[in-house]
Amino acid sequence: MIPITVPYLKLHSSFRAIIRKLRFISWISYNICFCKAALILLGLIFSHKLVDIAVVAVLITYLTDYPRNYNVVEAARLVNLQEGISASTVIFLTCIPDAFSGRLNVIFYSTISCILGLVLLLITAFDESVNPLLKRLILIGVVFLAVGKAGMQHFLGPFLADQLRAHEPIKLNISEHRVSARKRVWWLIPFFFSVIASVQLSSWRVISIFTASATGITLFIFRLGIRFFHSTEITGPAAGSSLAVVFRVVKAALSKRHLNNPYSSNQLYRNDQNQVHLFPQVKFFRWLDKAAIIEPSTLISPEEQEKAGRLCTVAQVRDTKLMLKMVPIWTTFVVFGLIVSTGQTFFPEQGNQLNPQGFITYLLVIQYLSRLFGNFLCNRLLLKWVPEAKQNGAKIVRIWVGMVLSTICCAVAWRVEVHRLIIINNSGLQNNTDEVIPMSIFWLAPQFCLLGLMKGLARDGINKFLDDQFPEPMHSCVSAITELVTGFASFVNIVSVYFNKSLFADTLNSSRLDEYYKMLTIVSFINICYFWWISTFYTRGDDTAEADVIPQATGREEEEDFKVIVV
């Protein structure tokens, strides 16, 4: 054996240091680039995340504070209305105007809507009179804020990726993984500063002035720098509406309901795969295959039949069947969205009077980091260990674990609220909303952490599952439908609170929120069982056929890691 000398050890150590330095330089060059368009977008990203953390996430505390003095039910209704309108606007912006309006225009007008909402909230923050007009202004401001949030949240990330993609040196061979990695870096910088800024803001007057000013200034910079954006991305591609395709396929299939199911691949329009029973082969949706049957009895050509709306391509039928196939799993997210909406509504209000006051932003940061950790854990650890043939089942398990965490989140919130009410009753603060409750605000940290984890596992997990089921052009619309379902749950929460209004008084201190959480724990557990039953329909071994039919883009897994921050 050759003895290891001291010079050899020094040489080996120097060599390892050089390797580490080269790897660091390689990582820097791969993840960081200078892009003028991305630099201009930093301001809008900063203001968007600032509004999200400092205003939208704690809106209920603004409504219940003096002099607005909304009661708990009214404030919850307004917050849930904002969430529902925002989700509904996302589906509208994604699936309807995409054919004639680009992302840049959507971002511009959404930011203007956000500014109008902030200005109206600013006006109400400085008026301490008991004026019925103020509540109307707050309602209008919340609507403007919801519309603005929807456009900025759903389009800023993809628009940033578009500009970085245009910045790639080789246009014909763009690395989507490198684009997503650089997008994460560009997004993390303003997100970090928005968290710091939101922590420093104290009163609602300061918050309103700062957020409205920051959004207005960054929009002005965005408008001045419009010439630096890639020209192709300003107009946007004419992709059409995926939902319109669904309605067209259903209409064409109904118009041909008198025909028999296809028995030959030659009967189907643009059948590149030579299929007879079109994928996905769900017996209940077999009748939709008739939409792609070329009618031989007519004298007009297939192209003319297509223009008349009586004929659809095989690809259109496939996308429609895929979307309808996902309806059962989407229904499970109504209850999940109800839990999320409840957490986003009542969790901040629970901490409004806890000690120390003004620390609710730290809990929101814990929620963001927990969601990020859930994404990282699944994408980098769990899915990497699962064989390709079992990836579909692994994604379903990920969503199911998120559903389980939603039940645990409700149970933890229930017990914490019981403890909070005991302290309130012992201190005689049932009707006092000015005094600080002698209880640490970090008692709420577990439920905020669980809320973030369940979002990272279930909410982001369903997006990843659906992305693997659908072709690339449909990803944005499918994600918007998921957003719509969870947003619809906000309207369900309004109804739920109304039917349980006996549990709620004017203030949260005199309400029985613990009983409401207890009821949601039971409902959430029933939803877990329902999801487990539904999931069996998606894990029956058609992954291989699906992979052959649906082409997927590269770099999706890496992009999911930081999706919580991007949205």
Coordinates of C-alpha atoms in Angstrom, one line a residue:
M1 CA 0.0 0.0 0.0
I2 CA 1.3 3.4 -1.0
P3 CA 1.5 5.7 2.1
I4 CA -0.6 8.9 1.9
T5 CA 1.8 11.8 2.5
V6 CA 1.0 15.3 3.7
P7 CA 1.7 16.9 0.3
Y8 CA -0.7 14.5 -1.3
L9 CA -3.4 15.4 1.2
K10 CA -2.9 19.1 0.5
L11 CA -3.0 18.5 -3.2
H12 CA -6.2 16.5 -2.9
S13 CA -7.8 19.2 -0.7
S14 CA -6.8 21.9 -3.2
F15 CA -8.2 19.8 -6.1
R16 CA -11.6 19.3 -4.2
A17 CA -11.7 23.1 -3.5
I18 CA -11.2 23.8 -7.2
I19 CA -14.0 21.4 -8.1
R20 CA -16.4 23.0 -5.7
K21 CA -15.6 26.4 -7.0
L22 CA -16.1 25.3 -10.6
R23 CA -19.5 23.7 -9.6
F24 CA -20.5 26.9 -7.9
I25 CA -19.6 29.0 -11.0
S26 CA -21.4 26.5 -13.2
W27 CA -24.5 26.8 -10.9
I28 CA -24.3 30.6 -11.1
S29 CA -24.1 30.7 -14.9
Y30 CA -27.0 28.1 -15.2
N31 CA -29.4 29.7 -12.7
I32 CA -28.6 33.4 -13.0
C33 CA -28.8 35.6 -16.1
F34 CA -29.2 39.3 -16.8
C35 CA -32.4 40.0 -18.7
K36 CA -33.7 43.6 -19.1
A37 CA -37.3 42.4 -19.4
A38 CA -37.0 40.3 -16.2
L39 CA -35.4 43.2 -14.4
I40 CA -38.4 45.4 -15.2
L41 CA -40.8 42.8 -14.0
L42 CA -39.2 42.6 -10.6
G43 CA -41.1 45.7 -9.5
L44 CA -44.5 44.2 -10.4
I45 CA -43.7 40.9 -8.8
F46 CA -42.7 42.7 -5.6
S47 CA -45.9 44.8 -5.5
H48 CA -48.0 41.7 -6.3
K49 CA -46.5 39.6 -3.4
L50 CA -46.6 42.6 -1.1
V51 CA -50.3 43.1 -1.7
D52 CA -50.9 39.4 -1.3
I53 CA -49.1 39.2 2.1
A54 CA -49.9 42.6 3.6
V55 CA -53.5 43.2 2.4
V56 CA -55.3 40.1 0.9
A57 CA -54.1 37.5 3.4
V58 CA -55.2 39.6 6.5
L59 CA -58.1 41.4 5.0
I60 CA -60.5 40.2 7.6
T61 CA -58.5 41.9 10.4
Y62 CA -59.0 45.2 8.5
L63 CA -62.7 44.7 8.3
T64 CA -63.3 43.8 11.9
D65 CA -61.0 46.6 13.3
Y66 CA -62.4 50.0 14.4
P67 CA -64.0 52.0 12.7
R68 CA -65.2 49.5 10.1
N69 CA -66.5 47.2 12.9
Y70 CA -67.9 44.5 10.6
N71 CA -69.2 41.6 12.6
V72 CA -67.5 38.2 12.0
V73 CA -70.1 36.9 9.6
E74 CA -70.1 40.0 7.4
A75 CA -66.3 40.1 7.3
A76 CA -66.0 36.4 6.5
R77 CA -68.6 36.8 3.7
L78 CA -66.6 39.7 2.2
V79 CA -63.3 37.9 2.4
N80 CA -64.8 34.7 0.8
L81 CA -66.4 36.8 -1.9
Q82 CA -63.0 38.2 -2.8
E83 CA -61.5 34.7 -3.0
G84 CA -64.4 33.4 -5.1
I85 CA -64.4 36.4 -7.5
S86 CA -60.6 36.0 -7.9
A87 CA -60.9 32.3 -8.8
S88 CA -63.7 33.0 -11.2
T89 CA -61.8 35.7 -12.9
V90 CA -58.8 33.4 -13.4
I91 CA -60.9 31.0 -15.5
F92 CA -62.4 33.9 -17.5
L93 CA -58.9 35.4 -18.2
T94 CA -57.4 32.0 -19.1
C95 CA -60.0 30.4 -21.2
I96 CA -61.8 33.3 -22.9
P97 CA -59.6 36.2 -23.8
D98 CA -56.5 34.1 -24.5
A99 CA -57.4 34.0 -28.2
F100 CA -57.3 37.8 -28.7
S101 CA -55.5 39.3 -25.8
G102 CA -51.9 38.7 -24.7
R103 CA -50.5 38.2 -21.2
L104 CA -49.0 41.7 -21.2
N105 CA -52.4 43.4 -21.6
V106 CA -53.9 41.2 -19.0
I107 CA -51.1 42.0 -16.5
F108 CA -51.4 45.7 -17.3
Y109 CA -55.1 46.0 -16.8
S110 CA -55.1 43.7 -13.8
T111 CA -52.6 45.9 -12.1
I112 CA -54.8 48.9 -12.7
S113 CA -57.7 47.1 -11.2
C114 CA -55.5 46.2 -8.2
I115 CA -54.5 49.9 -7.7
L116 CA -58.2 51.0 -7.9
G117 CA -59.0 48.5 -5.1
L118 CA -56.1 49.7 -3.0
V119 CA -57.0 53.3 -3.4
L120 CA -60.6 52.7 -2.3
L121 CA -59.4 50.8 0.8
L122 CA -57.0 53.7 1.4
I123 CA -59.9 56.1 1.4
T124 CA -61.8 54.0 3.9
A125 CA -58.8 53.6 6.1
F126 CA -58.6 57.4 6.6
D127 CA -62.3 57.9 7.2
E128 CA -63.3 57.1 10.8
S129 CA -66.9 58.2 10.5
V130 CA -69.8 55.7 10.6
N131 CA -70.9 56.2 7.0
P132 CA -72.9 53.6 5.1
L133 CA -71.1 54.8 1.9
L134 CA -67.8 53.4 3.3
K135 CA -69.1 49.8 3.2
R136 CA -70.1 50.3 -0.4
L137 CA -66.6 51.6 -1.2
I138 CA -65.0 48.7 0.7
L139 CA -67.2 46.2 -1.4
I140 CA -66.2 47.9 -4.7
G141 CA -62.5 48.0 -3.6
V142 CA -62.5 44.3 -2.7
V143 CA -64.0 43.4 -6.1
F144 CA -61.3 45.4 -7.9
L145 CA -58.7 43.9 -5.7
A146 CA -60.0 40.4 -6.5
V147 CA -59.9 40.9 -10.2
G148 CA -56.4 42.5 -10.1
K149 CA -55.1 39.7 -7.9
A150 CA -56.4 37.1 -10.4
G151 CA -54.7 38.5 -13.4
M152 CA -51.4 39.2 -11.7
Q153 CA -51.2 35.9 -9.9
H154 CA -52.0 33.7 -12.9
F155 CA -50.0 35.6 -15.6
L156 CA -47.0 37.2 -14.1
G157 CA -45.1 33.9 -13.6
P158 CA -45.7 32.6 -17.2
F159 CA -44.9 36.1 -18.7
L160 CA -41.6 36.1 -16.8
A161 CA -40.9 32.6 -18.2
D162 CA -41.7 33.8 -21.7
Q163 CA -39.2 36.6 -21.5
L164 CA -36.5 34.3 -20.1
R165 CA -37.3 31.8 -22.8
A166 CA -36.8 34.5 -25.4
H167 CA -33.5 35.3 -23.8
E168 CA -32.2 31.8 -24.4
P169 CA -29.1 31.8 -26.7
I170 CA -30.3 28.9 -28.9
K171 CA -33.9 29.5 -30.0
L172 CA -34.4 26.1 -31.6
N173 CA -33.3 24.1 -28.6
I174 CA -34.5 26.0 -25.5
S175 CA -33.8 24.3 -22.1
E176 CA -37.1 24.5 -20.2
H177 CA -35.3 23.3 -17.0
R178 CA -32.9 26.3 -17.2
V179 CA -35.8 28.7 -17.9
S180 CA -37.7 27.4 -14.8
A181 CA -34.5 27.6 -12.7
R182 CA -33.8 31.2 -13.7
K183 CA -37.5 32.1 -13.2
R184 CA -37.2 30.8 -9.6
V185 CA -34.2 33.0 -8.9
W186 CA -35.8 36.1 -10.5
W187 CA -39.0 35.5 -8.5
L188 CA -37.3 34.8 -5.1
I189 CA -35.6 38.2 -5.0
P190 CA -38.8 40.4 -5.0
F191 CA -40.6 37.8 -2.8
F192 CA -37.9 38.1 -0.2
F193 CA -38.1 41.9 -0.1
S194 CA -41.9 41.8 -0.1
V195 CA -41.8 39.7 3.1
I196 CA -39.4 42.1 4.7
A197 CA -41.5 45.1 3.7
S198 CA -44.7 43.5 4.9
V199 CA -43.2 42.8 8.4
Q200 CA -42.2 46.5 8.7
L201 CA -45.7 47.9 7.9
S202 CA -47.7 48.5 11.1
S203 CA -51.0 50.3 10.7
W204 CA -53.6 49.9 8.0
R205 CA -53.1 53.5 6.9
V206 CA -49.4 52.9 6.3
I207 CA -50.2 49.6 4.6
S208 CA -52.7 51.2 2.3
I209 CA -50.4 54.1 1.3
F210 CA -47.3 51.9 0.8
T211 CA -49.0 49.2 -1.2
A212 CA -51.0 51.6 -3.4
S213 CA -47.9 53.7 -4.1
A214 CA -45.6 50.7 -4.7
T215 CA -48.0 49.1 -7.1
G216 CA -48.5 52.4 -9.0
I217 CA -44.8 53.1 -9.3
T218 CA -44.0 49.6 -10.5
L219 CA -46.8 49.7 -13.0
F220 CA -45.4 53.0 -14.4
I221 CA -41.9 51.4 -14.7
F222 CA -43.5 48.4 -16.4
R223 CA -45.2 50.6 -18.9
L224 CA -42.0 52.6 -19.6
G225 CA -40.1 49.4 -20.2
I226 CA -42.6 47.8 -22.6
R227 CA -40.2 48.1 -25.5
F228 CA -37.8 45.7 -23.8
F229 CA -40.3 42.8 -23.8
H230 CA -40.2 40.2 -26.5
S231 CA -42.5 41.4 -29.3
T232 CA -44.0 38.0 -29.8
E233 CA -45.2 37.8 -26.3
I234 CA -47.0 41.2 -26.4
T235 CA -49.7 40.1 -28.7
G236 CA -49.9 36.5 -27.3
P237 CA -50.6 33.3 -29.3
A238 CA -54.1 32.7 -30.6
A239 CA -54.6 29.5 -28.7
G240 CA -58.4 29.6 -28.4
S241 CA -60.5 28.4 -25.6
S242 CA -60.2 24.8 -24.3
L243 CA -63.6 25.1 -22.7
A244 CA -65.1 26.1 -26.1
V245 CA -63.6 22.9 -27.6
V246 CA -65.4 20.9 -24.9
F247 CA -68.8 22.4 -25.7
R248 CA -68.1 22.0 -29.4
V249 CA -67.3 18.2 -29.0
V250 CA -70.4 17.6 -26.9
K251 CA -72.6 19.5 -29.4
A252 CA -71.2 17.6 -32.4
A253 CA -71.6 14.2 -30.5
L254 CA -75.2 15.0 -29.7
S255 CA -75.9 16.0 -33.3
K256 CA -74.7 12.5 -34.3
R257 CA -76.4 10.5 -31.6
H258 CA -78.3 8.5 -34.2
L259 CA -75.0 7.1 -35.6
N260 CA -73.5 3.9 -34.3
N261 CA -70.1 3.9 -32.5
P262 CA -67.2 3.9 -34.9
Y263 CA -66.0 0.4 -36.0
S264 CA -63.0 1.5 -38.2
S265 CA -60.2 4.0 -37.7
N266 CA -60.9 5.4 -41.2
Q267 CA -64.2 6.7 -40.0
L268 CA -62.5 9.2 -37.6
Y269 CA -61.3 12.6 -38.6
R270 CA -57.5 13.2 -38.4
N271 CA -56.9 9.9 -36.6
D272 CA -53.1 9.8 -36.6
Q273 CA -53.0 7.0 -33.9
N274 CA -55.4 4.8 -36.0
Q275 CA -57.6 4.3 -32.9
V276 CA -61.2 2.9 -33.0
H277 CA -62.1 3.4 -29.3
L278 CA -60.5 6.8 -28.6
F279 CA -58.4 7.4 -25.6
P280 CA -59.2 7.6 -22.7
Q281 CA -61.3 4.5 -23.1
V282 CA -64.0 5.3 -20.5
K283 CA -67.2 3.4 -21.3
F284 CA -69.4 6.2 -20.1
F285 CA -67.8 8.7 -22.6
R286 CA -67.8 6.3 -25.6
W287 CA -70.6 8.3 -27.2
L288 CA -68.3 11.3 -27.5
D289 CA -66.3 9.4 -30.1
K290 CA -69.1 10.1 -32.5
A291 CA -68.0 13.8 -32.7
A292 CA -65.0 12.7 -34.8
I293 CA -67.0 10.5 -37.2
I294 CA -66.9 11.7 -40.8
E295 CA -70.5 11.7 -42.1
P296 CA -70.3 9.8 -45.4
S297 CA -73.9 10.6 -46.4
T298 CA -73.2 14.3 -46.7
L299 CA -71.9 15.9 -49.9
I300 CA -69.7 18.4 -48.1
S301 CA -66.0 17.8 -47.3
P302 CA -64.7 17.0 -43.7
E303 CA -63.2 20.5 -43.6
E304 CA -66.5 22.1 -44.3
Q305 CA -68.2 19.8 -41.7
E306 CA -65.6 21.0 -39.2
K307 CA -66.3 24.6 -39.9
A308 CA -70.0 24.0 -39.5
G309 CA -69.4 22.6 -36.0
R310 CA -70.5 19.0 -36.9
L311 CA -67.1 17.4 -36.9
C312 CA -64.2 17.5 -34.4
T313 CA -60.7 16.1 -34.6
V314 CA -59.6 13.0 -32.7
A315 CA -57.3 15.2 -30.6
Q316 CA -60.2 17.5 -29.6
V317 CA -62.3 14.5 -28.6
R318 CA -59.4 13.1 -26.6
D319 CA -58.9 16.4 -24.7
T320 CA -62.7 16.6 -24.0
K321 CA -62.8 13.1 -22.6
L322 CA -59.8 13.7 -20.5
M323 CA -61.3 16.9 -19.0
L324 CA -64.7 15.2 -18.3
K325 CA -62.8 12.2 -16.8
M326 CA -61.3 14.6 -14.2
V327 CA -64.6 15.9 -12.9
P328 CA -64.9 13.3 -10.1
I329 CA -61.5 14.1 -8.7
W330 CA -62.2 17.9 -9.0
T331 CA -65.4 17.4 -6.8
T332 CA -63.2 16.2 -3.9
F333 CA -61.5 19.6 -3.9
V334 CA -64.7 21.4 -3.0
V335 CA -64.4 20.3 0.6
F336 CA -60.6 20.8 0.5
G337 CA -61.2 24.3 -0.8
L338 CA -63.7 24.9 2.0
I339 CA -61.0 24.0 4.6
V340 CA -58.5 26.3 2.8
S341 CA -61.0 29.2 2.6
T342 CA -61.8 28.8 6.3
G343 CA -58.2 28.9 7.2
Q344 CA -57.5 31.9 5.1
T345 CA -60.5 33.7 6.6
F346 CA -60.5 32.9 10.3
F347 CA -56.8 32.0 11.1
P348 CA -55.6 35.6 10.8
E349 CA -58.6 36.9 12.8
Q350 CA -57.7 34.4 15.6
G351 CA -54.3 36.0 15.9
N352 CA -55.5 39.6 15.7
Q353 CA -55.6 40.1 19.4
L354 CA -52.9 37.5 20.5
N355 CA -49.6 38.5 21.9
P356 CA -47.5 40.0 20.4
Q357 CA -49.8 41.9 18.1
G358 CA -48.7 42.5 14.5
F359 CA -46.9 39.2 14.3
I360 CA -49.4 37.5 12.0
T361 CA -47.1 38.1 9.0
Y362 CA -44.6 35.7 10.5
L363 CA -47.2 33.0 10.6
L364 CA -48.0 33.7 6.9
V365 CA -44.3 33.3 6.1
I366 CA -44.4 29.9 8.0
Q367 CA -47.4 28.9 5.8
Y368 CA -45.5 29.9 2.6
L369 CA -42.4 28.0 3.7
S370 CA -44.4 24.9 4.7
R371 CA -46.1 24.8 1.3
L372 CA -42.7 25.1 -0.4
F373 CA -41.3 22.3 1.8
G374 CA -44.2 20.1 0.9
N375 CA -43.5 20.6 -2.8
F376 CA -39.8 20.0 -2.4
L377 CA -40.3 16.9 -0.3
C378 CA -42.6 15.3 -2.9
N379 CA -40.8 16.3 -6.1
R380 CA -37.2 15.8 -4.9
L381 CA -37.6 12.8 -2.6
L382 CA -40.8 10.8 -3.0
L383 CA -41.3 10.9 -6.8
K384 CA -37.6 10.4 -7.5
W385 CA -37.8 7.0 -5.6
V386 CA -40.9 5.8 -7.3
P387 CA -40.6 3.7 -10.6
E388 CA -42.0 5.3 -13.7
A389 CA -44.8 2.7 -13.9
K390 CA -46.1 3.7 -10.5
Q391 CA -45.7 7.5 -10.8
N392 CA -49.5 8.0 -11.4
G393 CA -50.3 6.2 -8.1
A394 CA -47.6 8.2 -6.3
K395 CA -49.2 11.5 -7.3
I396 CA -52.6 10.2 -6.1
V397 CA -51.0 9.2 -2.7
R398 CA -49.5 12.7 -2.5
I399 CA -52.9 14.3 -2.9
W400 CA -54.4 11.9 -0.4
V401 CA -51.8 12.8 2.2
G402 CA -52.7 16.5 1.7
M403 CA -56.3 15.6 2.3
V404 CA -55.4 13.8 5.5
L405 CA -53.4 16.9 6.6
S406 CA -56.5 19.0 6.0
T407 CA -58.4 16.9 8.6
I408 CA -55.5 17.2 11.0
C409 CA -55.3 21.0 10.4
C410 CA -59.0 21.3 11.3
A411 CA -58.5 19.2 14.4
V412 CA -55.5 21.2 15.6
A413 CA -57.3 24.5 14.9
W414 CA -60.3 23.2 16.9
R415 CA -58.2 22.4 20.0
V416 CA -56.2 25.6 19.8
E417 CA -59.4 27.6 19.6
V418 CA -60.8 25.8 22.6
H419 CA -57.7 26.9 24.5
R420 CA -58.0 30.4 23.3
L421 CA -61.7 30.7 24.4
I422 CA -60.8 29.3 27.8
I423 CA -58.2 32.1 28.3
I424 CA -60.7 34.7 26.9
N425 CA -63.4 33.5 29.4
N426 CA -61.0 33.5 32.3
S427 CA -59.8 37.0 31.4
G428 CA -63.3 38.4 30.8
L429 CA -62.5 39.5 27.3
Q430 CA -65.6 38.1 25.5
N431 CA -66.9 41.5 24.4
N432 CA -63.6 43.3 24.5
T433 CA -61.7 43.5 21.1
D434 CA -59.2 46.2 22.2
E435 CA -57.3 44.3 24.9
V436 CA -54.5 41.9 24.0
I437 CA -55.3 38.3 24.9
P438 CA -52.7 36.8 27.3
M439 CA -51.8 34.0 24.9
S440 CA -48.9 33.7 22.5
I441 CA -49.7 34.1 18.8
F442 CA -47.3 31.2 18.0
W443 CA -50.0 28.8 19.4
L444 CA -51.4 29.3 15.9
A445 CA -48.1 28.2 14.2
P446 CA -49.0 24.5 13.9
Q447 CA -52.3 25.2 12.1
F448 CA -50.7 27.7 9.7
C449 CA -47.9 25.2 9.1
L450 CA -50.4 22.4 8.3
L451 CA -52.4 24.7 6.1
G452 CA -49.3 25.4 4.0
L453 CA -48.4 21.7 3.9
M454 CA -51.8 20.6 2.8
K455 CA -51.7 23.2 0.0
G456 CA -48.2 22.0 -1.1
L457 CA -49.2 18.3 -1.2
A458 CA -52.9 18.4 -2.3
R459 CA -53.4 21.7 -4.1
D460 CA -50.1 21.7 -6.0
G461 CA -50.2 17.9 -6.3
I462 CA -53.5 18.0 -8.2
N463 CA -51.9 20.5 -10.6
K464 CA -48.9 18.2 -11.2
F465 CA -51.2 15.2 -11.6
L466 CA -53.4 17.0 -14.2
D467 CA -50.3 18.4 -16.1
D468 CA -49.3 14.8 -16.7
Q469 CA -52.8 13.9 -18.0
F470 CA -53.2 16.7 -20.5
P471 CA -51.2 18.0 -23.4
E472 CA -49.1 21.2 -22.9
P473 CA -51.6 23.7 -24.5
M474 CA -54.3 22.8 -22.0
H475 CA -52.2 23.1 -18.8
S476 CA -53.1 26.7 -18.1
C477 CA -56.8 26.1 -18.6
V478 CA -56.9 22.9 -16.5
S479 CA -55.0 24.7 -13.7
A480 CA -57.6 27.5 -13.9
I481 CA -60.4 25.0 -13.6
T482 CA -58.8 23.7 -10.4
E483 CA -58.5 27.2 -9.2
L484 CA -62.2 27.7 -10.0
V485 CA -63.2 24.6 -8.0
T486 CA -61.3 25.7 -4.9
G487 CA -62.6 29.2 -5.4
F488 CA -66.1 27.9 -5.6
A489 CA -65.5 26.5 -2.1
S490 CA -65.2 30.1 -0.9
F491 CA -68.9 30.6 -1.9
V492 CA -69.7 27.3 -0.2
N493 CA -68.0 28.7 3.0
I494 CA -70.3 31.7 2.8
V495 CA -73.3 29.4 2.8
S496 CA -71.8 27.2 5.5
V497 CA -71.2 30.1 7.8
Y498 CA -74.7 31.4 7.2
F499 CA -76.3 28.0 8.1
N500 CA -74.2 27.8 11.2
K501 CA -74.7 31.5 12.2
S502 CA -75.9 30.4 15.6
L503 CA -72.2 29.6 16.3
F504 CA -71.1 33.2 15.5
A505 CA -71.6 36.4 17.4
D506 CA -70.5 39.9 16.5
T507 CA -66.9 39.2 17.5
L508 CA -64.8 36.1 17.3
N509 CA -64.1 36.2 21.1
S510 CA -67.8 35.6 21.8
S511 CA -68.3 33.1 18.9
R512 CA -68.0 29.3 19.0
L513 CA -65.4 28.9 16.2
D514 CA -64.2 25.8 17.9
E515 CA -67.5 24.1 17.1
Y516 CA -67.3 25.2 13.5
Y517 CA -63.8 23.7 13.3
K518 CA -65.1 20.5 14.9
M519 CA -67.8 20.2 12.2
L520 CA -65.2 20.8 9.4
T521 CA -63.0 18.1 10.9
I522 CA -65.8 15.6 10.5
V523 CA -66.7 16.8 7.0
S524 CA -63.0 16.7 6.0
F525 CA -62.7 13.1 7.2
I526 CA -65.7 12.0 5.1
N527 CA -64.0 13.8 2.1
I528 CA -60.8 11.7 2.7
C529 CA -62.9 8.5 2.4
Y530 CA -64.6 9.9 -0.7
F531 CA -61.3 10.8 -2.3
W532 CA -59.8 7.4 -1.6
W533 CA -62.8 5.7 -3.4
I534 CA -62.6 8.2 -6.3
S535 CA -58.9 7.7 -6.7
T536 CA -59.3 4.0 -7.5
F537 CA -60.7 5.1 -10.9
Y538 CA -57.4 6.8 -11.7
T539 CA -55.0 4.1 -10.7
R540 CA -56.1 1.2 -12.9
G541 CA -53.0 0.8 -15.0
D542 CA -53.5 2.9 -18.1
D543 CA -50.4 5.0 -17.5
T544 CA -48.5 3.4 -20.4
A545 CA -51.1 4.1 -22.9
E546 CA -51.5 7.6 -21.6
A547 CA -47.9 8.3 -21.9
D548 CA -47.9 7.2 -25.5
V549 CA -50.8 9.6 -26.4
I550 CA -50.1 12.7 -24.4
P551 CA -46.8 14.4 -25.2
Q552 CA -45.3 16.2 -22.2
A553 CA -42.8 19.0 -22.0
T554 CA -39.6 18.7 -20.0
G555 CA -38.7 20.5 -16.9
R556 CA -42.1 20.3 -15.2
E557 CA -40.9 18.7 -12.0
E558 CA -38.3 21.3 -11.3
E559 CA -40.8 24.1 -11.9
E560 CA -43.2 22.7 -9.3
D561 CA -40.7 23.0 -6.5
F562 CA -41.2 26.8 -6.2
K563 CA -44.7 27.0 -7.6
V564 CA -46.1 28.2 -4.2
I565 CA -43.9 31.3 -4.5
V566 CA -44.7 31.8 -8.2
V567 CA -48.4 31.9 -7.6

